[in-house]
Tab-separated table of C-alpha atoms in Angstrom:
chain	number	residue	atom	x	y	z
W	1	UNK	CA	45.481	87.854	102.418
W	2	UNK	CA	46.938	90.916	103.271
W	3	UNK	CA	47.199	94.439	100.819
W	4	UNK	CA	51.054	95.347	102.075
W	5	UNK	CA	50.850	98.549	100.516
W	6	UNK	CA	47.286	99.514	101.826
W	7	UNK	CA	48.656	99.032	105.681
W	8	UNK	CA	51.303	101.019	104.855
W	9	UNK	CA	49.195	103.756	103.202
W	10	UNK	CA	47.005	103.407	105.811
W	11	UNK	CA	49.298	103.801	109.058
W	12	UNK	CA	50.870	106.509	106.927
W	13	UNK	CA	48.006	108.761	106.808
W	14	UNK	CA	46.571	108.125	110.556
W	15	UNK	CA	49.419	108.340	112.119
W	16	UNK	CA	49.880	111.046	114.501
W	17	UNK	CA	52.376	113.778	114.274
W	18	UNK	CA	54.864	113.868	116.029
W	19	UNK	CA	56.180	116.948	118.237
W	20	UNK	CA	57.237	120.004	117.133
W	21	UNK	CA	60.067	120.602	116.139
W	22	UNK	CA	62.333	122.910	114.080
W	23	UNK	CA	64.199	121.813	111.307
W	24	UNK	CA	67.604	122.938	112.838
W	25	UNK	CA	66.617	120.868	115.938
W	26	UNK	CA	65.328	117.879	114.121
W	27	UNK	CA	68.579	117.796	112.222
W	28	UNK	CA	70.607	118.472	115.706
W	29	UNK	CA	68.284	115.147	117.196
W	30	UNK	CA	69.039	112.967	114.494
W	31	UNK	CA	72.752	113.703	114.509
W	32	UNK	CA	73.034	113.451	118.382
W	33	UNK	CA	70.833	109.411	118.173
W	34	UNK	CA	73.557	108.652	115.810
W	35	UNK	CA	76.280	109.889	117.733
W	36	UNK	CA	75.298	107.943	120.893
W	37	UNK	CA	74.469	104.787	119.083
W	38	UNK	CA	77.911	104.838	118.074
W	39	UNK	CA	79.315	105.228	121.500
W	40	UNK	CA	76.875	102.657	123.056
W	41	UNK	CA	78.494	99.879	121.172
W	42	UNK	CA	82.076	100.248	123.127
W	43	UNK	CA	79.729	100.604	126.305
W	44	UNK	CA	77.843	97.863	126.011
W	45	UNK	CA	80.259	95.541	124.871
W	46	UNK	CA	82.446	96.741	127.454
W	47	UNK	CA	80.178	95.800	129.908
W	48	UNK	CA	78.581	92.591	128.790
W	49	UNK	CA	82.052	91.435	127.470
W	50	UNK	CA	80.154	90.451	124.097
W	51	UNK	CA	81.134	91.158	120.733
W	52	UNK	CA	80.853	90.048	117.361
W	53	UNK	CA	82.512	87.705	115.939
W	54	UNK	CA	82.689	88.830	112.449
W	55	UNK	CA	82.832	93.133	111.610
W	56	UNK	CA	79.292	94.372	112.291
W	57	UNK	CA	77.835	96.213	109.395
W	58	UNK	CA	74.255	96.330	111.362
W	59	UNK	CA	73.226	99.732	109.583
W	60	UNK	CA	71.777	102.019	112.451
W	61	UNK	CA	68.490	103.789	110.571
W	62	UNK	CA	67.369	106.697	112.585
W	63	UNK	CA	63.505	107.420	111.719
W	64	UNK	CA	59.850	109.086	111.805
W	65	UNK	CA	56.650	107.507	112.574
W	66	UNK	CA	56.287	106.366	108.789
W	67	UNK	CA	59.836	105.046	108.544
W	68	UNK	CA	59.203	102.955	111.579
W	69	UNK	CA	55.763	101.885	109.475
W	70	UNK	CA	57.527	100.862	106.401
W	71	UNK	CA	60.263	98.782	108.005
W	72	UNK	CA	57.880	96.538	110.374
W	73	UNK	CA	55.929	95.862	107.348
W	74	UNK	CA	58.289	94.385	105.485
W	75	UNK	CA	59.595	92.761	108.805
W	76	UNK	CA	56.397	91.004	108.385
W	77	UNK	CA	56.098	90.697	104.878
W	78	UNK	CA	59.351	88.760	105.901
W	79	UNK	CA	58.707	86.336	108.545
W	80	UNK	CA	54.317	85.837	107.653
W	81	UNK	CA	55.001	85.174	104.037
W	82	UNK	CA	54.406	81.239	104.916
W	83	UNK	CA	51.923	81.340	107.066
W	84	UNK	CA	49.867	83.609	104.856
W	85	UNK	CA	50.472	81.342	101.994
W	86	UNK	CA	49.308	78.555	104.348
W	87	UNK	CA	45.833	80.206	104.410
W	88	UNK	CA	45.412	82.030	101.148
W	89	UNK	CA	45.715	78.365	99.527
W	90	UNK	CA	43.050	77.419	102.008
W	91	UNK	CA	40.765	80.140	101.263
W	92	UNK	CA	41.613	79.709	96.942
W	93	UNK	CA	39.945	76.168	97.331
W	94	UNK	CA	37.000	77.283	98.468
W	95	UNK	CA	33.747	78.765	96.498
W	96	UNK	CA	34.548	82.569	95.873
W	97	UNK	CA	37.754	82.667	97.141
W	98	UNK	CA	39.652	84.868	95.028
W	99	UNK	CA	36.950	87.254	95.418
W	100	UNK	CA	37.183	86.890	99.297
W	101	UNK	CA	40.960	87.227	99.068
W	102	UNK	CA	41.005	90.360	97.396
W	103	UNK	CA	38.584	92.077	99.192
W	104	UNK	CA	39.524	90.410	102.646
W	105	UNK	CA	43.120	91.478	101.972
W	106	UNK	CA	42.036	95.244	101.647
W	107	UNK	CA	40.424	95.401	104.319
W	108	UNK	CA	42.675	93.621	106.490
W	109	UNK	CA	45.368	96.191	104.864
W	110	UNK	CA	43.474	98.754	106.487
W	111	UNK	CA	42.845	97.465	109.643
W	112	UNK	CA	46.898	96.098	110.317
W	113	UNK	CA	47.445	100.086	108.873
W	114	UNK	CA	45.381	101.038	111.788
W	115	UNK	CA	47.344	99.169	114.727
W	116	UNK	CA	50.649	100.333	112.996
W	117	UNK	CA	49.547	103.766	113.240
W	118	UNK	CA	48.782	103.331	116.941
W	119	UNK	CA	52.119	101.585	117.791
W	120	UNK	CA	53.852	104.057	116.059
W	121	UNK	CA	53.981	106.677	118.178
W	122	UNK	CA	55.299	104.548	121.209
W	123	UNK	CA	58.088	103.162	119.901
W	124	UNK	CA	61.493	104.437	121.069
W	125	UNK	CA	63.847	102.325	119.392
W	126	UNK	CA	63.972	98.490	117.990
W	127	UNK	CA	66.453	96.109	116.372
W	128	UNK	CA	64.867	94.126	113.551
W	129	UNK	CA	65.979	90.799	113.765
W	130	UNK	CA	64.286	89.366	110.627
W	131	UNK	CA	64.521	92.833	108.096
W	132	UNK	CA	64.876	92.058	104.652
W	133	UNK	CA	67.110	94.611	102.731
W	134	UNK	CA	65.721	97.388	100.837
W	135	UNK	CA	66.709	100.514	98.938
W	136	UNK	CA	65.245	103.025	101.333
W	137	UNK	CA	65.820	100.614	104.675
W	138	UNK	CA	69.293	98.644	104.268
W	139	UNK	CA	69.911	95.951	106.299
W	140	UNK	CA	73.295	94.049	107.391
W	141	UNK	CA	74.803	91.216	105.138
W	142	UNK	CA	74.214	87.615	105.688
W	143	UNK	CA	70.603	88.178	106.819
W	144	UNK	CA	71.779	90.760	109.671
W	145	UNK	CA	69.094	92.809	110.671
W	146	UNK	CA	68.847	96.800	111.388
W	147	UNK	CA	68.668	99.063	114.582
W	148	UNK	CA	66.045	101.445	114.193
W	149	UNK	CA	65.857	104.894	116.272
W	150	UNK	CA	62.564	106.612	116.143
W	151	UNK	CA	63.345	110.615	116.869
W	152	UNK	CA	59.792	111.682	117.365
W	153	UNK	CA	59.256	109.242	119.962
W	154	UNK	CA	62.204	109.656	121.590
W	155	UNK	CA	61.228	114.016	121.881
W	156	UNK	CA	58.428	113.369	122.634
W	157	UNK	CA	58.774	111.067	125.660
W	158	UNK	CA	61.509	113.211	126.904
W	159	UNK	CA	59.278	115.939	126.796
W	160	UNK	CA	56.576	114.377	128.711
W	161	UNK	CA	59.096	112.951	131.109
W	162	UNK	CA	60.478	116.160	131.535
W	163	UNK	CA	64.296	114.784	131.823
W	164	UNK	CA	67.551	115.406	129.936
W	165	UNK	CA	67.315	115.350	126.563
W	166	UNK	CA	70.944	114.496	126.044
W	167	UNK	CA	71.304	111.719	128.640
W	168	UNK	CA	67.329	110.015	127.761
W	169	UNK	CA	68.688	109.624	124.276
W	170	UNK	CA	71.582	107.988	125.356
W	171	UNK	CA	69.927	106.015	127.726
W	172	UNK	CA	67.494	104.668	124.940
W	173	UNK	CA	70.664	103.969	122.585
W	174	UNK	CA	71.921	101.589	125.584
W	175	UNK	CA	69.013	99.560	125.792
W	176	UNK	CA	68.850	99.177	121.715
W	177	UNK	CA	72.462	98.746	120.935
W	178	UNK	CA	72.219	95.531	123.829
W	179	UNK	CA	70.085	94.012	121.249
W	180	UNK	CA	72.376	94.540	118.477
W	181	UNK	CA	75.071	93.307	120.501
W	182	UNK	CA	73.120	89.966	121.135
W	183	UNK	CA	72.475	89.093	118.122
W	184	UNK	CA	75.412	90.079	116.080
W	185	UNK	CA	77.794	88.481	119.101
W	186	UNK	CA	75.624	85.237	119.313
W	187	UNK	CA	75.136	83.917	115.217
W	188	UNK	CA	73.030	80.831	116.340
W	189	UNK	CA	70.066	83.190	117.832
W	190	UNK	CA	68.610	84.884	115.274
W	191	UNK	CA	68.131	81.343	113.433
W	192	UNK	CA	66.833	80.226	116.890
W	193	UNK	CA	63.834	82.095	117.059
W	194	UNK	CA	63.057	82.488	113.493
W	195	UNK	CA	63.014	78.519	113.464
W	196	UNK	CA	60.506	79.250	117.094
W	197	UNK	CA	58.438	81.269	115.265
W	198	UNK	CA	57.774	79.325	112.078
W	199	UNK	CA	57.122	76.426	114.072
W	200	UNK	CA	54.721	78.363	115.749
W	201	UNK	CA	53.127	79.696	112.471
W	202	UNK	CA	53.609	76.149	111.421
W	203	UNK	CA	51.021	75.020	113.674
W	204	UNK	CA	48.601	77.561	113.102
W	205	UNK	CA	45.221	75.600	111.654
W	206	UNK	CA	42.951	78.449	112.059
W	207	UNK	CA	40.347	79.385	109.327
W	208	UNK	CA	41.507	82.769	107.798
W	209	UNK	CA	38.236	84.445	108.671
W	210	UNK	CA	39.251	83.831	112.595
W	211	UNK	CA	42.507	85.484	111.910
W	212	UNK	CA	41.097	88.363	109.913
W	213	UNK	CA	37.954	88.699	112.880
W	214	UNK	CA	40.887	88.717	115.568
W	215	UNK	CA	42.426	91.863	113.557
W	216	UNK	CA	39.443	93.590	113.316
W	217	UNK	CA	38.481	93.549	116.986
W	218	UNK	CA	41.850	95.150	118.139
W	219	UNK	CA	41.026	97.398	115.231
W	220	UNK	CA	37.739	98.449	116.408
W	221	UNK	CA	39.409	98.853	119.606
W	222	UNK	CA	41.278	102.157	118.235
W	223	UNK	CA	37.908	103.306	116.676
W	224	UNK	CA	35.214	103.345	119.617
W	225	UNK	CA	35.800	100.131	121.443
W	226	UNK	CA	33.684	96.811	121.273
W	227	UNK	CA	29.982	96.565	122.754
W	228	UNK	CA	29.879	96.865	126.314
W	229	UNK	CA	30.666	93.990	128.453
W	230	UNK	CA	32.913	92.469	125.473
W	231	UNK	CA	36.055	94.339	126.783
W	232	UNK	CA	38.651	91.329	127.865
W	233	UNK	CA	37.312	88.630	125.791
W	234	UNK	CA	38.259	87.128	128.979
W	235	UNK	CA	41.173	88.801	129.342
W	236	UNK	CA	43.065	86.691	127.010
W	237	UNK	CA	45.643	88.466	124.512
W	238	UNK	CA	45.068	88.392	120.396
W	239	UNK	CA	47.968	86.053	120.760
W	240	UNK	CA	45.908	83.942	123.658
W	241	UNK	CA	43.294	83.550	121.160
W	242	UNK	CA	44.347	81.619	118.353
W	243	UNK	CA	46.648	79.393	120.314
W	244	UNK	CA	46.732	75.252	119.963
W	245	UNK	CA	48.153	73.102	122.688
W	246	UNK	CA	51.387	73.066	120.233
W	247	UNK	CA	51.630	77.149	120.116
W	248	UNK	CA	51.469	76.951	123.811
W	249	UNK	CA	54.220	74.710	124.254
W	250	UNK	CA	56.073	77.100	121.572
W	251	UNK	CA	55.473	80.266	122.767
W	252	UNK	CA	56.865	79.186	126.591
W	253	UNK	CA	59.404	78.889	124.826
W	254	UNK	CA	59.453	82.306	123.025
W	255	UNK	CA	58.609	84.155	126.049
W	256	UNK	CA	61.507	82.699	128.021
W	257	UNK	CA	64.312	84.021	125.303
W	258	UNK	CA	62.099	87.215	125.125
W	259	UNK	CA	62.360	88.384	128.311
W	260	UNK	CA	65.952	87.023	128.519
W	261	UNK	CA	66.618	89.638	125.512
W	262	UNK	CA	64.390	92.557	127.221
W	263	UNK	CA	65.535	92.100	130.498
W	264	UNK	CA	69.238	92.112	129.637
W	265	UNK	CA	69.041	94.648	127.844
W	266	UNK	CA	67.074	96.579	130.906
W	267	UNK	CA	69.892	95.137	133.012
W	268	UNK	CA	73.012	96.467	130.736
W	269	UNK	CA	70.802	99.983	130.132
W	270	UNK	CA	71.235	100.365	133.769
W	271	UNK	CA	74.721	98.970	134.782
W	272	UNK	CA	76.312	101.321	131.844
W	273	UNK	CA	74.039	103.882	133.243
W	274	UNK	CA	75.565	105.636	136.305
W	275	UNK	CA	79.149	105.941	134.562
W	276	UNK	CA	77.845	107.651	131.125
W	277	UNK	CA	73.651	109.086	131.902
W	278	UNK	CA	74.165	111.202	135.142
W	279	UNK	CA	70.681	111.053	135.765
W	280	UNK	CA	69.698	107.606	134.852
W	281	UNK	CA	67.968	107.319	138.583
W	282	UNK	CA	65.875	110.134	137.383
W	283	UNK	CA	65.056	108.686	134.227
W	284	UNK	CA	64.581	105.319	134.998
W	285	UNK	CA	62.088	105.924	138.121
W	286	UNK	CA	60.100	108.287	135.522
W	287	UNK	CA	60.121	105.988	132.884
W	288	UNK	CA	59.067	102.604	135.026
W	289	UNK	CA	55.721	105.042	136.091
W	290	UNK	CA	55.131	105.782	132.525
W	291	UNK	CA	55.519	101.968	131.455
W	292	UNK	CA	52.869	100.890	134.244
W	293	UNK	CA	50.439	103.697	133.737
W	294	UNK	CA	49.825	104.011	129.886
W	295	UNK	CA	48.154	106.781	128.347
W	296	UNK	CA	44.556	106.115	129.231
W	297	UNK	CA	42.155	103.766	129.297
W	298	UNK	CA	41.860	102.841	125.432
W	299	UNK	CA	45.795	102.360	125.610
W	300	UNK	CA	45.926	100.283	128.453
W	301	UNK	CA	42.886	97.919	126.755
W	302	UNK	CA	44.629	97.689	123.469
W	303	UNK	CA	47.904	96.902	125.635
W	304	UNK	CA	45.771	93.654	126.704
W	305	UNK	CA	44.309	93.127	123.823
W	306	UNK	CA	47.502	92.842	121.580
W	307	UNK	CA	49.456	91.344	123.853
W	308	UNK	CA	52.168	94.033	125.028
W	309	UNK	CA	51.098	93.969	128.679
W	310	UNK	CA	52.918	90.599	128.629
W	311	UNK	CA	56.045	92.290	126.739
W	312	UNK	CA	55.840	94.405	129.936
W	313	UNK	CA	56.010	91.808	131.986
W	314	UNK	CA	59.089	90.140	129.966
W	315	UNK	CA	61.298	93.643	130.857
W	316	UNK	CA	60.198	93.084	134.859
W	317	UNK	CA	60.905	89.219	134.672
W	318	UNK	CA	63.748	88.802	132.550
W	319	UNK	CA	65.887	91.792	134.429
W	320	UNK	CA	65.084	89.828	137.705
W	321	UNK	CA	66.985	86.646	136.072
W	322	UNK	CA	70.020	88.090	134.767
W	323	UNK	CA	70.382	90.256	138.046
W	324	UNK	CA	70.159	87.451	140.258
W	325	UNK	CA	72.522	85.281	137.671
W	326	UNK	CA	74.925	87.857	137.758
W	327	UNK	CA	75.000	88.124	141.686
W	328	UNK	CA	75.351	84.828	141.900
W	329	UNK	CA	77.707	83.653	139.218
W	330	UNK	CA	79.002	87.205	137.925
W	331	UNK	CA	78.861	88.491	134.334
W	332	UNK	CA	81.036	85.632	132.585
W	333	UNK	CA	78.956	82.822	134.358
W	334	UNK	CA	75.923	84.337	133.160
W	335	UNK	CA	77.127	84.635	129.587
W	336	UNK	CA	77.078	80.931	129.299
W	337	UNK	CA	73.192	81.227	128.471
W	338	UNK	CA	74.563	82.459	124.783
W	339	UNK	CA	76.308	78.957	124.888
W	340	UNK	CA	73.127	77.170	122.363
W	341	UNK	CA	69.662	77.016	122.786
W	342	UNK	CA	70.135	74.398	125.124
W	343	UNK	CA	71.592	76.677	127.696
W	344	UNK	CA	69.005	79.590	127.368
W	345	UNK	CA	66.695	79.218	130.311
W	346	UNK	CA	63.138	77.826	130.270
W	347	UNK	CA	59.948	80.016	131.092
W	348	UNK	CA	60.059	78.202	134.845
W	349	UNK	CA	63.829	79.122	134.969
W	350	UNK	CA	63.435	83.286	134.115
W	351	UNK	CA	61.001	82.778	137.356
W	352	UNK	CA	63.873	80.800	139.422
W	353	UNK	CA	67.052	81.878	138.400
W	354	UNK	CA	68.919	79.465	141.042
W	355	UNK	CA	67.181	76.605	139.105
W	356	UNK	CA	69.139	77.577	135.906
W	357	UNK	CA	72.355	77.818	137.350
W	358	UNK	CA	71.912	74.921	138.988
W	359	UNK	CA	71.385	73.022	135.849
W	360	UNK	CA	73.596	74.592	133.348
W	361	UNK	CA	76.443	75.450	136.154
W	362	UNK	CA	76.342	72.268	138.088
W	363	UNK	CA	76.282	70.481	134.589
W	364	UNK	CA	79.339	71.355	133.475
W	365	UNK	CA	81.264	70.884	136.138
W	366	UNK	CA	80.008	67.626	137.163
């Protein structure tokens, strides 16, 4: 269904480069991300009062555009594998379908190569929950996943931002090493929402060609656009589109513990802020415009199209729960949402934060 090594190839060779740099200064960069991910751990765990339970070998990979490329494809390699099977059995029953397969799996190589190439340069940082081990991207033990870094992103914004080098990198380690610090101090969560997102996949009863059609048009998005007056597809999300009742119900779900994640880790990137990033004011005010703005028109569509205006959204949402939690019931009383996933809050919750402390507070004390 999909030519893995196509995408890659694909993303590889569109992907744009990033700034300049000299090799003594790349080298300086690269050192520096490392050297701050290391200190964020003792900050954020400071902070949050989390930590892991076991030693945390979480290997911290700092990258280029194509790194970032090669690991989120076989992130999902990883976690598509059974949906994919689900519909390349579907499509082998039917007249011609091994010749469909091979040739829709090319070109849907080079189309998912396209969108990586675009996402590639805007990503700062990212912890893959679900990253299989490999020799050129290791991963930790026991499933554990890997925090990647992205230098050219992280220049470049800086650049553009025109802020402290030293303290934006810092700042970005904060928000990344949160997510680390979730997962490897909560075990149950990363089997959570890989069990949320099979289901999800589980219920997907699309035919492939729908899929396939739905990666083409955010493709053709990064090439020219569609036809005019086919712009929002209603202003639904390539996510929106391929939804059943059942997804619906799942992905509530998903988008509560997702902006829960984001917006913690907004919330921790800020607290640890004014002690450690002297100008985190600066940075953050700068940063929030850029966020809200996007590049240009074409970025701001595809943000709709795929979905990441609502990832937006999740950072705005999710750092309005855990601040009001926190005010209300201070850091250890919010910490009971990493109790199970019956104490994470709802999607109606992240909007009324009283209503979860009323029901997982008032719960267990009753």
């Amino acid at each position: 269904m999909v030519d893995w090594n196509l995408a890659v190839a694909t993303a590889t060779r569109l992907v744009r480069p990033g700034p300049e740099v000299s090799r003594d200064e790349a080298r300086a960069v690269v050192a520096e991300l490392r050297r701050h991910a290391k200190a964020s751990e003792a900050h954020v765990r400071g902070f949050t009062r989390m930590g892991p339970e076991e030693a945390d070998d979480t290997p911290v990979l700092v990258v280029d555009r194509p790194g970032w490329v090669r690991a989120n494809v076989a992130g999902f390699r990883e976690i598509l594998k059974p949906l994919l099977d689900k519909m390349q059995e579907r499509r082998g029953s039917s007249p011609g379908g091994a010749v469909l397969g091979a040739v829709g799996g090319k070109v849907t190589g080079v189309e998912l190569g396209m969108l990586l190439s675009f996402l590639a340069s805007r990503v700062l940082g990212q912890y893959e929950t679900f990253a299989p081990a490999t020799r050129e991207l290791p991963a930790g033990s026991n499933g554990g996943g890997r925090l990647l870094l992205v230098a050219p992103n992280i220049v470049h914004v800086e650049r553009e931002l025109d802020v402290d080098p030293h303290d934006f990198r810092l700042w970005v380690c904060l928000h990344e090493e949160t997510h680390r610090t979730q997962f490897t101090a909560v075990p149950w969560l990363r089997d959570h929402l890989e069990g949320e997102i099979q289901s999800f996949l589980g219920e997907t009863d699309v035919d492939p060609m729908t899929v396939l059609e739905r990666v083409r048009e955010a493709a053709q998005a990064l090439v020219g656009g569609r036809p005019e007056g086919e712009e929002d597809d209603d202003g639904r999300s390539l996510v929106d589109l391929v939804q059943t009742p059942a997804q619906r119900e799942i992905l509530g779900r998903l988008t509560a513990v997702m902006s829960l994640l984001e917006g913690h880790a907004d919330f921790v990137m800020d607290g640890v802020g004014p002690a450690v990033v002297p100008s985190v004011g600066e940075i953050r005010e700068k940063f929030q415009q850029r966020r809200a703005r996007g590049a240009s028109r074409l970025d701001l569509a595809l943000r709709k199209l795929l979905g990441l205006d609502a990832k937006l959204r999740q950072y705005r949402d999710g750092e309005r729960f855990v601040r009001a939690v926190v005010d209300q019931v201070g850091m250890d009383g919010f910490n009971r949402v990493w109790t199970s996933p019956n104490t994470l809050p709802t999607k109606a919750e992240i909007a009324k934060p009283a209503d979860w402390v009323a029901r997982v507070h008032r719960k267990s004390e009753a």
